[in-house]
Structures are given as structure tokens and as C-alpha cells.
PDB file of C-alpha atoms and ligand atoms in Angstrom:
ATOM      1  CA  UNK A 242     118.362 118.666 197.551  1.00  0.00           C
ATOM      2  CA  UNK A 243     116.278 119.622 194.798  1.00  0.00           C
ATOM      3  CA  UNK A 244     116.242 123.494 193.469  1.00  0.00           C
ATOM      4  CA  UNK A 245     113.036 125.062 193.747  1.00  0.00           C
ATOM      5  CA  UNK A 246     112.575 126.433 189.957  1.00  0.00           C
ATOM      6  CA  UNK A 247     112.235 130.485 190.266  1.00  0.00           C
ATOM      7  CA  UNK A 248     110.906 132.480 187.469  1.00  0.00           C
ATOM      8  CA  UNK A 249     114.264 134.597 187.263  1.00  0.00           C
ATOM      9  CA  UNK A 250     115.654 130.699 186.810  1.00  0.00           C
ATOM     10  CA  UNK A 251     113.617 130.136 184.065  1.00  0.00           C
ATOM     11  CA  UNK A 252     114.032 133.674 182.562  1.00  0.00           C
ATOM     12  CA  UNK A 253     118.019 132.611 182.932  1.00  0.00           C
ATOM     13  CA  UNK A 254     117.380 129.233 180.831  1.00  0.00           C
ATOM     14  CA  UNK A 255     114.975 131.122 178.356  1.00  0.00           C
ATOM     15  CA  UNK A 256     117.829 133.850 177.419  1.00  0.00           C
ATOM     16  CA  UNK A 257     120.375 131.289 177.181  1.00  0.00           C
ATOM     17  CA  UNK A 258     118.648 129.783 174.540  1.00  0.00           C
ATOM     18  CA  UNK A 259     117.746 132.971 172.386  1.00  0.00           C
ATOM     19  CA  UNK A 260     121.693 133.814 173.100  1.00  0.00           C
ATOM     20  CA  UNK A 261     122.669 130.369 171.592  1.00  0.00           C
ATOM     21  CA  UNK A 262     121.028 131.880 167.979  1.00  0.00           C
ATOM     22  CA  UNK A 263     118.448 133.143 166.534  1.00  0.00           C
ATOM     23  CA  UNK A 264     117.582 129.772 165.178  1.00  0.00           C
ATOM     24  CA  UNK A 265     118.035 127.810 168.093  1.00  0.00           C
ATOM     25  CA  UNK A 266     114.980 125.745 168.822  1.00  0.00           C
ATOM     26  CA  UNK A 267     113.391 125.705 172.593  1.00  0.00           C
ATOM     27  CA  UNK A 268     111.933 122.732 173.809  1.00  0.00           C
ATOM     28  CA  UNK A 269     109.839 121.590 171.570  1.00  0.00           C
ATOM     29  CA  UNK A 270     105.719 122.717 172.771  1.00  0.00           C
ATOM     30  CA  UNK A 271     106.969 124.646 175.681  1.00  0.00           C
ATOM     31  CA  UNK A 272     105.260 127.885 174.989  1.00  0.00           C
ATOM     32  CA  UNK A 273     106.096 131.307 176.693  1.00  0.00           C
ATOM     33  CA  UNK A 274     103.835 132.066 180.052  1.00  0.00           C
ATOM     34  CA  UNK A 275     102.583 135.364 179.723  1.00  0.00           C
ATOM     35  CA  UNK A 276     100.621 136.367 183.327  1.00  0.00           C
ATOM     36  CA  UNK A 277      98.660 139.458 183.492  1.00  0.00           C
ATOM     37  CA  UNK A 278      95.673 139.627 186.301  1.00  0.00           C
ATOM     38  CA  UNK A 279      92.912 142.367 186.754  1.00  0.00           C
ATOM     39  CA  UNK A 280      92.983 144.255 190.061  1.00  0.00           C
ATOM     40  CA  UNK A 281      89.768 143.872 192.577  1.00  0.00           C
ATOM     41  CA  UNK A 282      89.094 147.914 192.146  1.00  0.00           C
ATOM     42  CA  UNK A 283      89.247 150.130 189.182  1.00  0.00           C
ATOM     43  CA  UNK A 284      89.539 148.886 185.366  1.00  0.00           C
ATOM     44  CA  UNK A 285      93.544 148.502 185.159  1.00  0.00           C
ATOM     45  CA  UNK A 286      95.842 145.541 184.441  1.00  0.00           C
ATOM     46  CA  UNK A 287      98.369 144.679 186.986  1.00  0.00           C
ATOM     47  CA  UNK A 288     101.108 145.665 183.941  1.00  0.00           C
ATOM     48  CA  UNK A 289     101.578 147.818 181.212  1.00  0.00           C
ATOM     49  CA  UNK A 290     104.180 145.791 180.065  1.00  0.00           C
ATOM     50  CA  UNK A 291     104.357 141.982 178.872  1.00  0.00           C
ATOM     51  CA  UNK A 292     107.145 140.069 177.532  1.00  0.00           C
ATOM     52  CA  UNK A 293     107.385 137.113 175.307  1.00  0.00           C
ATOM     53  CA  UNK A 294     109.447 134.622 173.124  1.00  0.00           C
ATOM     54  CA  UNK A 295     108.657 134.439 169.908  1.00  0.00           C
ATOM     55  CA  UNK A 296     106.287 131.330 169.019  1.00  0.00           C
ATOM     56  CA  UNK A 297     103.721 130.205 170.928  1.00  0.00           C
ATOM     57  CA  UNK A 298     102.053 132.271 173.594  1.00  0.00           C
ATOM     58  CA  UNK A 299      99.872 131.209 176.563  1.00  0.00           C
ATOM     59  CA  UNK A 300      98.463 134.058 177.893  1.00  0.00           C
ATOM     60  CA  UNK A 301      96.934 133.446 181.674  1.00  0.00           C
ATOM     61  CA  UNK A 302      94.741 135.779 182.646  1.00  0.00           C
ATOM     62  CA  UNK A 303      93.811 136.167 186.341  1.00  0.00           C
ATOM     63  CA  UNK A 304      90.535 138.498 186.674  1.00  0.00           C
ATOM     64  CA  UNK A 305      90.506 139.617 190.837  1.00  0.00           C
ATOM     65  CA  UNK A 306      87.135 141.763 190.023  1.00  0.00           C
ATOM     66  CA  UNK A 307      83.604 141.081 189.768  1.00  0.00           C
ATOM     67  CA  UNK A 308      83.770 143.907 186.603  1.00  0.00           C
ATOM     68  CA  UNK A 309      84.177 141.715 183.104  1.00  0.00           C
ATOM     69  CA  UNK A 310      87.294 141.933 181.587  1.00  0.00           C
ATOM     70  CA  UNK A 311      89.375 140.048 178.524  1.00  0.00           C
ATOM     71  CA  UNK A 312      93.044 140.369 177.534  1.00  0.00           C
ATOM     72  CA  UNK A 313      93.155 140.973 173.612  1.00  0.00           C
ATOM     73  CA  UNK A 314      95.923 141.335 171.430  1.00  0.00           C
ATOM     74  CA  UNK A 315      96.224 143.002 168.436  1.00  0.00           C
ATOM     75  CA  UNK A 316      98.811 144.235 166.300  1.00  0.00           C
ATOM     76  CA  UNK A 317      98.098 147.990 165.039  1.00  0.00           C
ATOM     77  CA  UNK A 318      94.534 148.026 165.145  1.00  0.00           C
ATOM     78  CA  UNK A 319      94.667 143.620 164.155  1.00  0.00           C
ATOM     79  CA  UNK A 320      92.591 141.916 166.262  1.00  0.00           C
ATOM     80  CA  UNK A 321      95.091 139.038 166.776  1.00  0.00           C
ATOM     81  CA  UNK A 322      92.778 137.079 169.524  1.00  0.00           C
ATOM     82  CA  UNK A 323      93.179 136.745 172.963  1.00  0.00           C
ATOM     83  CA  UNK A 324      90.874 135.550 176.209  1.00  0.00           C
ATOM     84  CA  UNK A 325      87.157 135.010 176.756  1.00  0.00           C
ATOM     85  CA  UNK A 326      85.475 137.877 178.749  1.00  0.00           C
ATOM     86  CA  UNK A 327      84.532 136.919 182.219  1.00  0.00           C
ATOM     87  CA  UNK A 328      83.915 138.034 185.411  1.00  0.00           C
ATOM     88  CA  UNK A 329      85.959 137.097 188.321  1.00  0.00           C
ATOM     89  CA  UNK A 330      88.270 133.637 187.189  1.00  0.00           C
ATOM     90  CA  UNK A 331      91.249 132.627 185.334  1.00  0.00           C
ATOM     91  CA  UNK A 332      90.831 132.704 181.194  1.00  0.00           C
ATOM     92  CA  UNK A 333      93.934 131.316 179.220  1.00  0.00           C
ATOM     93  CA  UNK A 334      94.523 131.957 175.426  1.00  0.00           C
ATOM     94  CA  UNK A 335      97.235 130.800 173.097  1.00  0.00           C
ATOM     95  CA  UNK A 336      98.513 133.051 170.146  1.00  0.00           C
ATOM     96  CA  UNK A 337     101.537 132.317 168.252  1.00  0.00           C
ATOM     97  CA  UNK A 338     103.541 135.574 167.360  1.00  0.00           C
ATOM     98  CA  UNK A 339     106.439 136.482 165.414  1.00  0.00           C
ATOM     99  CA  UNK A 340     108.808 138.906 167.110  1.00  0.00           C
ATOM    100  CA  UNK A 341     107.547 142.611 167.653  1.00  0.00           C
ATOM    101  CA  UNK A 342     105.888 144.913 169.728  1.00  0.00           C
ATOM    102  CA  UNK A 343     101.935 144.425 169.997  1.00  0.00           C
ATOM    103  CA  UNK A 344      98.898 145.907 172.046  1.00  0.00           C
ATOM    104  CA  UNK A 345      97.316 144.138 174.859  1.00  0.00           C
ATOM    105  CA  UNK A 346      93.885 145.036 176.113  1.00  0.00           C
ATOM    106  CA  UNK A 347      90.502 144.585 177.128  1.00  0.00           C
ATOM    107  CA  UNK A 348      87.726 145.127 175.201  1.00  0.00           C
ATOM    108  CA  UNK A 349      85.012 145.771 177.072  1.00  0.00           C
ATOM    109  CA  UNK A 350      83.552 148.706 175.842  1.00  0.00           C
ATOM    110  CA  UNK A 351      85.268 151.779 177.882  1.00  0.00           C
ATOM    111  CA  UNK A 352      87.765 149.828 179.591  1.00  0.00           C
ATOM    112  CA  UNK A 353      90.671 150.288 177.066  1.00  0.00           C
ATOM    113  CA  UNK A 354      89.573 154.108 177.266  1.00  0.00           C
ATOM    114  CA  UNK A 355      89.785 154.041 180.822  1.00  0.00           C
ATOM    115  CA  UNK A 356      93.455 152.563 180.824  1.00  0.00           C
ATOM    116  CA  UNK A 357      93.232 148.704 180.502  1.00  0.00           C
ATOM    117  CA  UNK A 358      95.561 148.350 177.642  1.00  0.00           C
ATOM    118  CA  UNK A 359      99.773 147.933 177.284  1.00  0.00           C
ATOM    119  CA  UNK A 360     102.280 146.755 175.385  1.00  0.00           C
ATOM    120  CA  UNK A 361     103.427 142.640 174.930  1.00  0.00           C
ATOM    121  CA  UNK A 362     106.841 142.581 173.856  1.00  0.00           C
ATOM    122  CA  UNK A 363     107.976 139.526 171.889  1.00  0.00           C
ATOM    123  CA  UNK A 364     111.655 139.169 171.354  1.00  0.00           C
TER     124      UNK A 364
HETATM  125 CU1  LIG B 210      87.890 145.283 181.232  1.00  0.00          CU
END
């Protein structure tokens, strides 16, 4: 029988490997799945929080809304990078980040104002 691979499963695997050492190396290309989506109604991400390994980052962004949104990061007021703007459709960035606490948001004018915005952890 073969085990159906759950995200707590690979959140298991993915601790193991920071607990082995700071140095320990993961797989080498596999890149930490960050998934944040845009609700049909009202400018809000499905999260205020986002969590990440340190290295590289592939950020999947789902947009449910006809409204144009982006996911940006930044770090303090560091525009790091982040998705295309688009209307309803999947965008995908990568970033590569060092451990630390950044801002995720989109920058449609207003929208960050009006609450799209949180925090990506990377540790
Ligand atoms: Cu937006």
C-alpha cells in the first residue's frame, strides 16, 4: 500500500531535517511551498501568517477574485519581489531568503491599507 503524502507528513520530514542541524542540507532544489490564495469577496488573504525554510521560496499564489491582486515581499520597507498582479489565476514567484521575519502583501494601491498584508516567517 502506498502512503498518501499529507502536508503535516511533509512538515514532519521538513523539521526533522532543520532538527538534524543548522547546517544540514535538504534535498538539494527542493524549495519550501509557500500557499497563500485571495478570497472571492473583499481584499484579504486567506492568512496572516506564512511559514518558510530558509533558502529558496516558491510562493503559489491562488487569486479566487476578479479584483487584481499580487503577493509581495519585503523586508522592512525592501521590496524583496514577489508575484505578477493578476486578476483571477494562479501566479508563482521564487525568492530565496535567509531566516527572519518579513512582510507579505499586495500592492495594489489600497489593498495593503485595506488589510491584504501579513507576516512570512522563515525559520
Ligand atoms: Cu490586492
Amino acid at each position: 500500500m502506498k502512503l498518501p503524502v499529507t502536508p503535516a507528513l511533509v512538515a514532519c520530514v521538513a523539521a526533522a531535517a532543520v532538527a538534524a542541524g543548522p547546517a544540514a542540507a535538504r534535498p538539494s532544489g527542493a524549495a519550501s511551498v509557500v500557499k497563500v490564495s485571495a478570497p472571492p469577496l473583499g481584499l484579504k488573504f486567506d492568512t496572516k501568517v506564512l511559514r518558510a525554510h530558509p533558502g529558496k521560496i516558491k510562493i503559489v499564489f491562488t487569486n479566487r477574485s476578479t479584483i487584481q491582486h499580487n503577493v509581495r515581499i519585503e523586508s522592512g520597507e525592501n521590496e524583496l519581489g514577489g508575484t505578477k498582479t493578476l486578476g483571477k489565476g494562479l501566479a508563482v514567484a521564487f525568492l530565496t531568503l535567509k531566516k527572519g521575519t518579513y512582510n507579505f502583501y499586495c500592492s495594489v494601491p489600497g489593498h495593503e491599507a485595506a488589510g491584504m498584508k501579513g507576516k512570512l516567517v522563515v525559520s
